[in-house]
Amino acid sequence: MQHAAEPSFRESVDLMFNRAARLMDLSPGLEQKIRVCNSTYTVRFGVRLRGKIETFTGYRSVHSEHMEPVKGGIRYALSVNQDEVEALAALMTYKCALVETPFGGSKGGLCIDPRQWDEHELEQITRRFAYELIKRDLIHPAQNVPAPDMGTGEREMAWIADQYARMNTTDINAKACVTGKPPHAGGIQGRVEATGRGVQFALREFFRHPEDVAKAGLAEGLEGKRVIVQGLGNVGYHAAKFLSEEDGCKIIAVIERDGAVLDPKGLDIEALRQWMTKNGGLLAGYPGARHVPDGAAVLEEPCDILIPAALEGVIHLGNAGRIKAPLIIEAANGPITFGADAILREKGCVIIPDMYANAGGVTVSYFEWVKNLSHIRFGRMQRRAEEARSRLLVEELERLSADQHLGWTLSPDFKQKFLTGSDELALVRSGLDDTMRTAYQAMREVWHNREGVEDLRVAAYIVSISRVAATYRSKGL
Ligand code: NAD
């Protein structure tokens, strides 16, 4: 567990901010304006369930409104509290600036163990929470647009969207009030996988730079890298699946609530996920892999890449010194405390920071919001036109080959790929890939060239804070 002497999550984020601000030329007033959390709304509401009234506590925090709407997920967990929601809202501000999504930062949370309630009960609770936020414009297409986070997913977002539509019957942009909806309820292809896909794209981009890979002391290429993943939920599952199935990584351990499973030859992530779905989210008993009840200890096992994808504060003063991974990619928000970050840096560990690593979710949420406002699926106008132009070229090449007796043909595989126009999923993945590459390059530029910048986290903060500061300045602040 996290050391008692450590700063809270919110303080940890501020301390990381300060490391970057020290290297920047901001006026103290502007620096403070960017750092502080603008507002946090706390709501307590009752819902009649199982014959009695249950009271729930929820939060929606707005960190920065330098751009609107503000954006950030809604988390369902018993551990949710004001400090955590404010820390996560601040990270959203920096994340959105880093990946150039035109939003301020926000975050919400409800103190609840979603596994204690059945689907109908969760719907009642979610609708009531949404009602409280909607009536204060804390859910609104132009002002505040939530998304899924830990403990929530497409289902909850669909309820929120419907609740907003019921309360705003003439708002033609109602669907843009929340992202992460299922495709049949105004969502976008590729949103569910987006954060894990973004982690994969981030690692691919990191491995495109041999100089950066060398800083972690790793051999070039993702192929064969030994990976440990903590949390096989939305983010961890997709990241592990794509890295093992598409990039040749070996997932040698997965850590979950009930311990960890290990296999030095590499785990079959799809089979493991199916096992968990069948067994109430538990890993224990999974055949063909060693089960260790103390999951946290497995974070300290030797590996090439460590992917914490569950919750904050899991690498702390108490265990940072024993972490062996030379490269950590923060798929979760805030998995490394401020103190642990210093210990790891001292050891030469390279950390790809959360605000970049898990920005795939907000990036595709941005695409979904744009889709909802434009009321048309991406690719609907262009896809067949693109195919027709490609077909024209293929037919002309084949005609030339036949006319001139050149004797060559295009392979069926090439033709199939070349003649397929981009559908929504292909466009979303392309936009996400571009975003992850561009943001990495912005961070890297600062990391390698700016005096005093030792690590990617400080570089990421500098890029983000500069952009937020520029927006404030252009508003006359
Ligand atoms: P999720 O609820 O889908 O999955 C979390 C997983 O972690 C679950 O499988 C859970 O059982 C596991 N877990 C919980 N406590 C654990 C523990 N002590 N040890 C090991 N495993 C544990 O949540 P998610 O959406 O995948 O989010 C995970 C992290 O990623 C969070 O920090 C979240 O803020 C961040 N994130 C999520 C998104 C998104 O799009 N969902 C986007 C950006 C960041």
Short mmCIF file of C-alpha atoms and ligand atoms in Angstrom, two decimals:
data_model
loop_
_atom_site.label_atom_id
_atom_site.label_comp_id
_atom_site.label_asym_id
_atom_site.label_seq_id
_atom_site.Cartn_x
_atom_site.Cartn_y
_atom_site.Cartn_z
CA MET A 1 0.00 0.00 0.00
CA GLN A 2 0.95 3.63 -0.47
CA HIS A 3 3.28 5.05 2.19
CA ALA A 4 1.48 7.24 4.79
CA ALA A 5 4.11 9.99 4.41
CA GLU A 6 3.39 10.38 0.70
CA PRO A 7 1.43 13.28 -0.72
CA SER A 8 -2.15 12.68 -1.78
CA PHE A 9 -2.90 12.01 -5.47
CA ARG A 10 -3.90 15.65 -5.97
CA GLU A 11 -0.71 16.87 -4.28
CA SER A 12 1.33 14.41 -6.33
CA VAL A 13 -0.06 15.89 -9.56
CA ASP A 14 0.69 19.42 -8.31
CA LEU A 15 4.25 18.47 -7.38
CA MET A 16 4.79 17.03 -10.85
CA PHE A 17 3.33 20.24 -12.31
CA ASN A 18 5.79 22.25 -10.18
CA ARG A 19 8.79 20.31 -11.53
CA ALA A 20 7.83 21.48 -15.00
CA ALA A 21 6.75 25.02 -14.05
CA ARG A 22 10.20 25.60 -12.52
CA LEU A 23 11.69 25.28 -15.99
CA MET A 24 9.19 27.62 -17.60
CA ASP A 25 8.85 31.34 -17.77
CA LEU A 26 5.29 31.78 -16.49
CA SER A 27 4.13 34.67 -14.37
CA PRO A 28 3.36 33.41 -10.84
CA GLY A 29 -0.26 34.47 -11.27
CA LEU A 30 -0.76 32.51 -14.48
CA GLU A 31 1.08 29.50 -13.07
CA GLN A 32 -1.28 29.44 -10.08
CA LYS A 33 -4.33 29.96 -12.32
CA ILE A 34 -3.41 26.91 -14.39
CA ARG A 35 -2.57 24.73 -11.38
CA VAL A 36 -5.73 25.22 -9.31
CA CYS A 37 -8.92 23.28 -9.75
CA ASN A 38 -11.69 25.73 -10.71
CA SER A 39 -14.59 24.01 -8.95
CA THR A 40 -15.82 20.73 -7.51
CA TYR A 41 -19.47 19.95 -7.10
CA THR A 42 -20.44 17.36 -4.50
CA VAL A 43 -23.88 15.82 -4.61
CA ARG A 44 -25.61 13.43 -2.23
CA PHE A 45 -28.80 11.88 -3.53
CA GLY A 46 -31.17 9.15 -2.52
CA VAL A 47 -32.53 6.29 -4.61
CA ARG A 48 -35.21 3.85 -3.41
CA LEU A 49 -33.70 0.41 -3.81
CA ARG A 50 -34.65 -2.95 -2.34
CA GLY A 51 -37.40 -1.34 -0.25
CA LYS A 52 -35.30 1.41 1.37
CA ILE A 53 -33.63 4.69 0.49
CA GLU A 54 -29.92 4.41 -0.28
CA THR A 55 -27.84 7.60 -0.26
CA PHE A 56 -24.95 7.99 -2.71
CA THR A 57 -22.18 10.61 -2.91
CA GLY A 58 -20.93 11.81 -6.27
CA TYR A 59 -18.56 14.48 -7.60
CA ARG A 60 -17.97 16.42 -10.77
CA SER A 61 -14.83 18.50 -10.74
CA VAL A 62 -13.86 21.11 -13.34
CA HIS A 63 -10.15 21.81 -13.35
CA SER A 64 -9.78 24.26 -16.21
CA GLU A 65 -12.23 25.99 -18.55
CA HIS A 66 -9.60 27.56 -20.82
CA MET A 67 -11.45 25.59 -23.50
CA GLU A 68 -15.02 24.38 -23.40
CA PRO A 69 -16.59 21.93 -23.19
CA VAL A 70 -14.55 20.41 -20.42
CA LYS A 71 -14.02 16.69 -20.65
CA GLY A 72 -13.32 13.74 -18.39
CA GLY A 73 -14.60 10.34 -17.39
CA ILE A 74 -16.98 9.27 -14.64
CA ARG A 75 -15.58 6.65 -12.28
CA TYR A 76 -17.59 4.19 -10.18
CA ALA A 77 -15.59 2.91 -7.21
CA LEU A 78 -15.85 2.88 -3.43
CA SER A 79 -12.52 4.69 -3.21
CA VAL A 80 -13.76 7.77 -5.11
CA ASN A 81 -13.20 11.00 -3.16
CA GLN A 82 -12.77 14.71 -3.82
CA ASP A 83 -8.97 14.63 -3.82
CA GLU A 84 -8.92 11.85 -6.43
CA VAL A 85 -11.52 13.47 -8.68
CA GLU A 86 -9.62 16.79 -8.60
CA ALA A 87 -6.31 15.07 -9.40
CA LEU A 88 -7.91 13.26 -12.32
CA ALA A 89 -9.56 16.48 -13.56
CA ALA A 90 -6.17 18.23 -13.55
CA LEU A 91 -4.62 15.37 -15.50
CA MET A 92 -7.44 15.72 -18.05
CA THR A 93 -6.56 19.38 -18.64
CA TYR A 94 -2.93 18.49 -19.37
CA LYS A 95 -3.84 15.40 -21.38
CA CYS A 96 -6.27 17.26 -23.64
CA ALA A 97 -3.70 19.98 -24.27
CA LEU A 98 -0.97 17.43 -25.04
CA VAL A 99 -3.01 15.56 -27.66
CA GLU A 100 -4.67 18.70 -28.99
CA THR A 101 -8.28 17.88 -28.23
CA PRO A 102 -10.07 21.21 -27.79
CA PHE A 103 -11.29 20.64 -24.24
CA GLY A 104 -10.71 21.78 -20.69
CA GLY A 105 -10.26 19.17 -17.97
CA SER A 106 -12.93 17.63 -15.79
CA LYS A 107 -13.64 14.38 -13.97
CA GLY A 108 -16.51 12.78 -12.10
CA GLY A 109 -16.96 9.96 -9.69
CA LEU A 110 -19.56 8.11 -7.69
CA CYS A 111 -18.75 6.29 -4.42
CA ILE A 112 -20.23 2.92 -5.24
CA ASP A 113 -19.20 -0.68 -5.72
CA PRO A 114 -20.97 -1.38 -9.00
CA ARG A 115 -20.75 -5.14 -8.40
CA GLN A 116 -23.14 -4.82 -5.46
CA TRP A 117 -26.04 -3.74 -7.64
CA ASP A 118 -27.88 -5.41 -10.50
CA GLU A 119 -28.26 -3.82 -13.91
CA HIS A 120 -31.67 -2.27 -13.28
CA GLU A 121 -30.53 -0.79 -9.96
CA LEU A 122 -27.38 0.62 -11.57
CA GLU A 123 -29.54 2.23 -14.24
CA GLN A 124 -31.69 3.94 -11.60
CA ILE A 125 -28.59 5.17 -9.73
CA THR A 126 -26.86 6.36 -12.92
CA ARG A 127 -29.93 8.20 -14.19
CA ARG A 128 -30.39 9.92 -10.85
CA PHE A 129 -26.71 10.95 -10.69
CA ALA A 130 -26.90 12.17 -14.30
CA TYR A 131 -30.07 14.15 -13.49
CA GLU A 132 -28.25 15.96 -10.69
CA LEU A 133 -25.34 16.86 -12.98
CA ILE A 134 -27.47 17.74 -16.03
CA LYS A 135 -29.63 20.24 -14.16
CA ARG A 136 -26.45 22.14 -13.24
CA ASP A 137 -25.00 21.96 -16.78
CA LEU A 138 -22.29 19.62 -15.50
CA ILE A 139 -23.32 17.35 -18.34
CA HIS A 140 -23.89 19.37 -21.50
CA PRO A 141 -22.67 19.06 -25.15
CA ALA A 142 -21.19 22.58 -25.08
CA GLN A 143 -20.02 22.71 -21.47
CA ASN A 144 -19.16 19.40 -19.90
CA VAL A 145 -18.92 16.05 -21.67
CA PRO A 146 -18.21 12.94 -19.55
CA ALA A 147 -16.91 9.57 -20.75
CA PRO A 148 -16.29 6.13 -19.22
CA ASP A 149 -13.62 5.46 -16.61
CA MET A 150 -13.02 2.73 -14.05
CA GLY A 151 -16.23 0.88 -13.28
CA THR A 152 -18.26 2.46 -16.10
CA GLY A 153 -18.59 1.69 -19.80
CA GLU A 154 -20.84 1.95 -22.85
CA ARG A 155 -23.93 0.91 -20.92
CA GLU A 156 -23.70 3.73 -18.36
CA MET A 157 -22.90 6.29 -21.08
CA ALA A 158 -26.03 5.23 -23.03
CA TRP A 159 -28.16 5.78 -19.90
CA ILE A 160 -26.60 9.21 -19.36
CA ALA A 161 -27.20 10.20 -23.01
CA ASP A 162 -30.81 9.08 -22.79
CA GLN A 163 -31.33 10.91 -19.50
CA TYR A 164 -29.97 14.12 -21.06
CA ALA A 165 -32.21 13.70 -24.12
CA ARG A 166 -35.28 13.25 -21.88
CA MET A 167 -34.47 16.48 -20.05
CA ASN A 168 -33.56 18.43 -23.23
CA THR A 169 -36.08 17.24 -25.76
CA THR A 170 -35.35 19.92 -28.38
CA ASP A 171 -31.55 19.83 -28.23
CA ILE A 172 -30.50 18.54 -31.64
CA ASN A 173 -26.96 17.96 -30.32
CA ALA A 174 -28.10 15.99 -27.28
CA LYS A 175 -26.01 12.92 -28.16
CA ALA A 176 -22.82 14.97 -27.89
CA CYS A 177 -23.43 15.38 -24.12
CA VAL A 178 -21.39 12.26 -23.36
CA THR A 179 -18.91 10.03 -25.22
CA GLY A 180 -18.12 6.34 -25.01
CA LYS A 181 -21.69 5.44 -26.01
CA PRO A 182 -22.35 2.17 -27.84
CA PRO A 183 -22.36 2.58 -31.66
CA HIS A 184 -26.15 1.99 -31.84
CA ALA A 185 -26.72 4.88 -29.41
CA GLY A 186 -24.58 7.50 -31.16
CA GLY A 187 -21.15 6.10 -30.32
CA ILE A 188 -18.23 5.61 -32.65
CA GLN A 189 -16.40 2.51 -33.86
CA GLY A 190 -13.17 1.95 -31.99
CA ARG A 191 -14.00 3.84 -28.77
CA VAL A 192 -14.05 0.78 -26.53
CA GLU A 193 -10.56 -0.28 -27.65
CA ALA A 194 -9.26 3.30 -27.91
CA THR A 195 -7.27 3.68 -24.69
CA GLY A 196 -5.58 0.27 -25.03
CA ARG A 197 -4.99 0.91 -28.73
CA GLY A 198 -3.43 4.25 -27.78
CA VAL A 199 -1.06 2.46 -25.40
CA GLN A 200 -0.01 0.21 -28.28
CA PHE A 201 0.49 3.19 -30.63
CA ALA A 202 2.47 5.01 -27.91
CA LEU A 203 4.84 2.05 -27.50
CA ARG A 204 5.21 1.66 -31.26
CA GLU A 205 6.15 5.32 -31.51
CA PHE A 206 8.62 5.04 -28.61
CA PHE A 207 10.29 2.06 -30.32
CA ARG A 208 10.61 4.07 -33.57
CA HIS A 209 13.30 6.13 -31.79
CA PRO A 210 16.39 3.98 -31.09
CA GLU A 211 17.90 6.79 -29.01
CA ASP A 212 14.91 6.68 -26.62
CA VAL A 213 14.88 2.89 -26.48
CA ALA A 214 18.58 3.00 -25.58
CA LYS A 215 17.82 5.31 -22.65
CA ALA A 216 15.75 2.46 -21.20
CA GLY A 217 18.61 0.06 -21.92
CA LEU A 218 16.38 -2.09 -24.11
CA ALA A 219 17.12 -3.79 -27.41
CA GLU A 220 15.34 -2.36 -30.45
CA GLY A 221 11.87 -3.55 -31.49
CA LEU A 222 8.75 -4.59 -29.62
CA GLU A 223 8.97 -8.20 -30.86
CA GLY A 224 9.63 -10.61 -27.99
CA LYS A 225 9.52 -7.97 -25.24
CA ARG A 226 8.40 -9.38 -21.87
CA VAL A 227 5.44 -7.41 -20.56
CA ILE A 228 3.64 -7.35 -17.19
CA VAL A 229 0.14 -5.85 -17.11
CA GLN A 230 -1.74 -4.81 -13.98
CA GLY A 231 -5.52 -4.71 -14.45
CA LEU A 232 -7.22 -6.63 -17.24
CA GLY A 233 -10.13 -4.21 -17.55
CA ASN A 234 -10.93 -2.09 -20.56
CA VAL A 235 -7.51 -0.47 -20.90
CA GLY A 236 -5.27 -3.34 -19.78
CA TYR A 237 -7.09 -6.00 -21.77
CA HIS A 238 -6.95 -4.11 -25.07
CA ALA A 239 -3.34 -3.04 -24.60
CA ALA A 240 -2.26 -6.60 -23.72
CA LYS A 241 -4.30 -8.14 -26.53
CA PHE A 242 -2.97 -5.84 -29.26
CA LEU A 243 0.65 -5.96 -28.07
CA SER A 244 0.66 -9.76 -27.92
CA GLU A 245 -1.39 -10.46 -31.06
CA GLU A 246 -0.01 -7.73 -33.33
CA ASP A 247 3.45 -6.76 -32.07
CA GLY A 248 4.88 -10.06 -30.85
CA CYS A 249 5.15 -9.05 -27.19
CA LYS A 250 4.98 -11.78 -24.55
CA ILE A 251 2.59 -10.98 -21.70
CA ILE A 252 4.42 -12.88 -18.96
CA ALA A 253 2.13 -11.83 -16.09
CA VAL A 254 -1.29 -10.31 -15.51
CA ILE A 255 -2.12 -8.86 -12.10
CA GLU A 256 -5.74 -8.54 -10.97
CA ARG A 257 -7.70 -8.02 -7.75
CA ASP A 258 -7.25 -11.63 -6.64
CA GLY A 259 -3.53 -11.99 -7.38
CA ALA A 260 -1.59 -12.65 -10.55
CA VAL A 261 -1.08 -15.34 -13.18
CA LEU A 262 2.37 -15.86 -14.68
CA ASP A 263 3.65 -17.70 -17.72
CA PRO A 264 7.18 -16.99 -19.00
CA LYS A 265 6.14 -18.24 -22.46
CA GLY A 266 3.43 -15.60 -22.69
CA LEU A 267 -0.25 -15.68 -21.70
CA ASP A 268 -3.15 -16.04 -24.13
CA ILE A 269 -4.94 -12.79 -23.27
CA GLU A 270 -8.20 -13.64 -25.02
CA ALA A 271 -8.45 -16.97 -23.19
CA LEU A 272 -7.62 -15.29 -19.88
CA ARG A 273 -10.24 -12.60 -20.38
CA GLN A 274 -12.87 -15.24 -21.22
CA TRP A 275 -11.88 -17.15 -18.08
CA MET A 276 -12.34 -13.99 -16.00
CA THR A 277 -15.72 -13.24 -17.55
CA LYS A 278 -16.89 -16.77 -16.68
CA ASN A 279 -15.42 -16.70 -13.16
CA GLY A 280 -16.67 -13.43 -11.74
CA GLY A 281 -13.58 -11.44 -12.71
CA LEU A 282 -11.18 -13.79 -10.91
CA LEU A 283 -7.91 -15.16 -12.29
CA ALA A 284 -7.51 -18.00 -9.77
CA GLY A 285 -7.79 -21.46 -11.25
CA TYR A 286 -6.86 -20.35 -14.77
CA PRO A 287 -5.32 -23.49 -16.27
CA GLY A 288 -1.79 -23.52 -17.65
CA ALA A 289 -0.38 -20.61 -15.66
CA ARG A 290 1.02 -20.17 -12.17
CA HIS A 291 -1.23 -18.25 -9.78
CA VAL A 292 0.30 -16.01 -7.11
CA PRO A 293 -2.08 -14.58 -4.48
CA ASP A 294 0.08 -11.49 -3.79
CA GLY A 295 -0.49 -9.57 -7.01
CA ALA A 296 1.33 -6.40 -5.96
CA ALA A 297 4.58 -8.38 -5.51
CA VAL A 298 4.45 -9.34 -9.20
CA LEU A 299 4.95 -5.67 -10.14
CA GLU A 300 8.52 -6.27 -8.94
CA GLU A 301 9.19 -9.26 -11.24
CA PRO A 302 11.84 -8.79 -13.96
CA CYS A 303 10.34 -7.75 -17.31
CA ASP A 304 11.04 -5.33 -20.18
CA ILE A 305 7.84 -3.29 -20.04
CA LEU A 306 5.52 -2.77 -17.07
CA ILE A 307 1.98 -1.58 -17.81
CA PRO A 308 0.03 -0.51 -14.73
CA ALA A 309 -3.54 -0.29 -16.07
CA ALA A 310 -5.69 -0.47 -12.95
CA LEU A 311 -5.53 2.34 -10.41
CA GLU A 312 -3.42 5.14 -8.97
CA GLY A 313 -0.62 4.96 -6.41
CA VAL A 314 0.36 1.32 -7.01
CA ILE A 315 4.06 2.15 -7.38
CA HIS A 316 4.99 4.08 -4.25
CA LEU A 317 7.84 4.76 -1.83
CA GLY A 318 7.37 1.28 -0.40
CA ASN A 319 8.03 -0.71 -3.58
CA ALA A 320 9.62 1.65 -6.15
CA GLY A 321 13.15 0.58 -5.18
CA ARG A 322 12.34 -3.03 -6.03
CA ILE A 323 10.74 -2.41 -9.44
CA LYS A 324 12.95 -3.98 -12.12
CA ALA A 325 11.20 -2.87 -15.32
CA PRO A 326 13.41 -0.49 -17.32
CA LEU A 327 10.36 0.91 -19.13
CA ILE A 328 6.98 1.72 -17.54
CA ILE A 329 4.04 2.95 -19.55
CA GLU A 330 1.34 4.46 -17.34
CA ALA A 331 -1.87 3.16 -18.87
CA ALA A 332 -3.74 4.00 -15.64
CA ASN A 333 -3.92 7.55 -14.32
CA GLY A 334 -1.38 8.30 -11.61
CA PRO A 335 -0.05 4.76 -10.96
CA ILE A 336 3.33 6.15 -9.82
CA THR A 337 3.45 8.51 -6.83
CA PHE A 338 5.64 11.60 -6.85
CA GLY A 339 8.19 9.99 -4.53
CA ALA A 340 8.29 6.74 -6.48
CA ASP A 341 8.78 8.70 -9.70
CA ALA A 342 12.01 10.18 -8.30
CA ILE A 343 13.31 6.76 -7.18
CA LEU A 344 12.60 5.20 -10.57
CA ARG A 345 14.24 8.06 -12.47
CA GLU A 346 17.29 7.71 -10.26
CA LYS A 347 17.50 4.06 -11.31
CA GLY A 348 17.37 5.03 -15.00
CA CYS A 349 13.85 3.73 -15.57
CA VAL A 350 12.06 5.43 -18.47
CA ILE A 351 8.43 6.33 -17.73
CA ILE A 352 5.97 7.09 -20.50
CA PRO A 353 3.58 9.31 -18.53
CA ASP A 354 -0.16 8.78 -18.08
CA MET A 355 -1.24 12.06 -19.64
CA TYR A 356 0.22 10.80 -22.91
CA ALA A 357 0.03 7.02 -22.56
CA ASN A 358 -3.71 6.78 -21.92
CA ALA A 359 -4.82 9.71 -24.09
CA GLY A 360 -6.26 7.36 -26.71
CA GLY A 361 -9.58 7.39 -24.88
CA VAL A 362 -10.07 11.14 -24.94
CA THR A 363 -8.78 11.33 -28.50
CA VAL A 364 -11.44 8.96 -29.82
CA SER A 365 -13.99 10.61 -27.53
CA TYR A 366 -13.16 13.82 -29.37
CA PHE A 367 -13.88 12.07 -32.69
CA GLU A 368 -17.18 10.80 -31.27
CA TRP A 369 -18.18 14.28 -30.10
CA VAL A 370 -17.39 15.72 -33.56
CA LYS A 371 -19.39 12.89 -35.16
CA ASN A 372 -22.38 13.67 -32.91
CA LEU A 373 -22.23 17.38 -33.74
CA SER A 374 -21.91 16.73 -37.47
CA HIS A 375 -24.63 14.06 -37.39
CA ILE A 376 -22.87 11.83 -39.89
CA ARG A 377 -20.69 8.75 -39.67
CA PHE A 378 -17.01 9.23 -40.59
CA GLY A 379 -16.30 7.90 -44.08
CA ARG A 380 -19.93 7.86 -45.22
CA MET A 381 -19.36 10.40 -48.00
CA GLN A 382 -15.85 9.42 -49.09
CA ARG A 383 -15.53 5.66 -48.78
CA ARG A 384 -17.02 4.55 -52.13
CA ALA A 385 -15.52 7.50 -54.00
CA GLU A 386 -12.12 6.44 -52.67
CA GLU A 387 -12.80 2.86 -53.81
CA ALA A 388 -13.92 4.03 -57.27
CA ARG A 389 -10.70 6.02 -57.82
CA SER A 390 -8.58 3.08 -56.69
CA ARG A 391 -10.51 0.74 -59.00
CA LEU A 392 -9.92 3.13 -61.92
CA LEU A 393 -6.19 2.95 -61.31
CA VAL A 394 -6.11 -0.84 -60.91
CA GLU A 395 -8.16 -1.37 -64.09
CA GLU A 396 -5.94 0.99 -66.05
CA LEU A 397 -2.75 -0.74 -64.87
CA GLU A 398 -4.18 -4.14 -65.76
CA ARG A 399 -5.29 -2.86 -69.17
CA LEU A 400 -1.81 -1.48 -69.87
CA SER A 401 -0.20 -4.76 -68.83
CA ALA A 402 -2.51 -6.71 -71.15
CA ASP A 403 -2.21 -4.25 -74.11
CA GLN A 404 1.57 -4.06 -73.89
CA HIS A 405 1.95 -7.81 -73.20
CA LEU A 406 3.95 -6.96 -70.07
CA GLY A 407 2.77 -10.12 -68.36
CA TRP A 408 2.55 -8.82 -64.82
CA THR A 409 -0.45 -8.88 -62.51
CA LEU A 410 -1.31 -7.28 -59.22
CA SER A 411 -1.54 -9.75 -56.34
CA PRO A 412 -5.10 -10.43 -55.10
CA ASP A 413 -4.02 -9.43 -51.58
CA PHE A 414 -2.72 -6.03 -52.75
CA LYS A 415 -5.86 -5.47 -54.83
CA GLN A 416 -8.15 -6.33 -51.95
CA LYS A 417 -6.36 -3.89 -49.62
CA PHE A 418 -5.99 -1.14 -52.22
CA LEU A 419 -9.63 -1.37 -53.32
CA THR A 420 -11.07 -1.13 -49.81
CA GLY A 421 -12.09 2.41 -48.89
CA SER A 422 -11.67 3.57 -45.31
CA ASP A 423 -14.62 2.89 -43.04
CA GLU A 424 -15.20 4.58 -39.71
CA LEU A 425 -13.01 2.17 -37.72
CA ALA A 426 -10.08 2.59 -40.12
CA LEU A 427 -10.39 6.38 -39.97
CA VAL A 428 -10.61 6.40 -36.18
CA ARG A 429 -7.50 4.24 -35.86
CA SER A 430 -5.66 6.42 -38.35
CA GLY A 431 -6.62 9.59 -36.46
CA LEU A 432 -5.55 8.01 -33.19
CA ASP A 433 -2.23 6.80 -34.58
CA ASP A 434 -1.50 10.26 -35.96
CA THR A 435 -2.39 11.87 -32.62
CA MET A 436 -0.16 9.53 -30.62
CA ARG A 437 2.79 10.04 -32.98
CA THR A 438 2.43 13.82 -33.08
CA ALA A 439 2.09 14.17 -29.31
CA TYR A 440 5.10 11.92 -28.69
CA GLN A 441 7.19 14.02 -31.03
CA ALA A 442 6.16 17.22 -29.24
CA MET A 443 7.18 15.70 -25.89
CA ARG A 444 10.36 14.22 -27.27
CA GLU A 445 11.46 17.49 -28.75
CA VAL A 446 11.32 19.08 -25.28
CA TRP A 447 12.86 16.00 -23.60
CA HIS A 448 15.92 16.04 -25.81
CA ASN A 449 16.42 19.72 -26.45
CA ARG A 450 15.29 21.76 -23.49
CA GLU A 451 17.74 22.60 -20.76
CA GLY A 452 17.03 20.85 -17.46
CA VAL A 453 14.41 18.41 -18.77
CA GLU A 454 15.31 14.94 -17.53
CA ASP A 455 12.27 12.88 -18.33
CA LEU A 456 9.22 12.49 -20.52
CA ARG A 457 6.80 13.46 -17.75
CA VAL A 458 8.31 16.90 -17.27
CA ALA A 459 8.46 17.26 -21.05
CA ALA A 460 4.76 16.37 -21.32
CA TYR A 461 3.82 18.89 -18.63
CA ILE A 462 5.87 21.61 -20.34
CA VAL A 463 4.14 21.02 -23.68
CA SER A 464 0.70 21.00 -22.05
CA ILE A 465 1.20 23.94 -19.71
CA SER A 466 2.61 26.05 -22.58
CA ARG A 467 -0.50 25.37 -24.64
CA VAL A 468 -2.91 26.09 -21.78
CA ALA A 469 -0.97 29.27 -20.96
CA ALA A 470 -1.15 30.40 -24.60
CA THR A 471 -4.92 29.94 -24.58
CA TYR A 472 -5.29 31.93 -21.35
CA ARG A 473 -3.02 34.69 -22.69
CA SER A 474 -5.01 34.96 -25.90
CA LYS A 475 -8.12 35.48 -23.75
CA GLY A 476 -6.41 38.40 -22.09
CA LEU A 477 -5.62 36.69 -18.79
P1 NAD B 1 -11.86 -1.01 -15.69
O1 NAD B 1 -12.78 -0.90 -14.53
O2 NAD B 1 -12.38 -1.47 -17.00
O3 NAD B 1 -10.64 -1.98 -15.32
C1 NAD B 1 -9.86 -1.87 -14.17
C2 NAD B 1 -9.31 -3.25 -13.89
O4 NAD B 1 -8.40 -3.18 -12.80
C3 NAD B 1 -10.40 -4.25 -13.50
O5 NAD B 1 -10.24 -5.45 -14.24
C4 NAD B 1 -10.16 -4.46 -12.02
O6 NAD B 1 -10.55 -5.74 -11.57
C5 NAD B 1 -8.67 -4.25 -11.91
N1 NAD B 1 -8.23 -3.89 -10.57
C6 NAD B 1 -8.86 -3.14 -9.64
N2 NAD B 1 -8.13 -3.07 -8.52
C7 NAD B 1 -7.01 -3.77 -8.75
C8 NAD B 1 -5.86 -4.07 -7.97
N3 NAD B 1 -5.74 -3.62 -6.73
N4 NAD B 1 -4.87 -4.81 -8.52
C9 NAD B 1 -5.00 -5.27 -9.79
N5 NAD B 1 -6.07 -5.03 -10.57
C10 NAD B 1 -7.06 -4.29 -10.05
O7 NAD B 1 -11.16 0.40 -15.80
P2 NAD B 1 -10.41 1.03 -17.06
O8 NAD B 1 -11.39 1.86 -17.80
O9 NAD B 1 -9.64 -0.02 -17.76
O10 NAD B 1 -9.43 2.05 -16.33
C11 NAD B 1 -8.18 1.65 -15.78
C12 NAD B 1 -7.30 2.87 -15.59
O11 NAD B 1 -7.15 3.53 -16.84
C13 NAD B 1 -7.83 3.94 -14.64
O12 NAD B 1 -6.74 4.57 -13.99
C14 NAD B 1 -8.49 4.93 -15.56
O13 NAD B 1 -8.57 6.24 -14.99
C15 NAD B 1 -7.54 4.89 -16.73
N6 NAD B 1 -8.11 5.35 -18.00
C16 NAD B 1 -9.20 4.75 -18.56
C17 NAD B 1 -9.69 5.21 -19.78
C18 NAD B 1 -10.85 4.55 -20.49
O14 NAD B 1 -11.11 4.92 -21.64
N7 NAD B 1 -11.55 3.58 -19.91
C19 NAD B 1 -9.08 6.30 -20.39
C20 NAD B 1 -7.97 6.89 -19.81
C21 NAD B 1 -7.50 6.40 -18.61
#
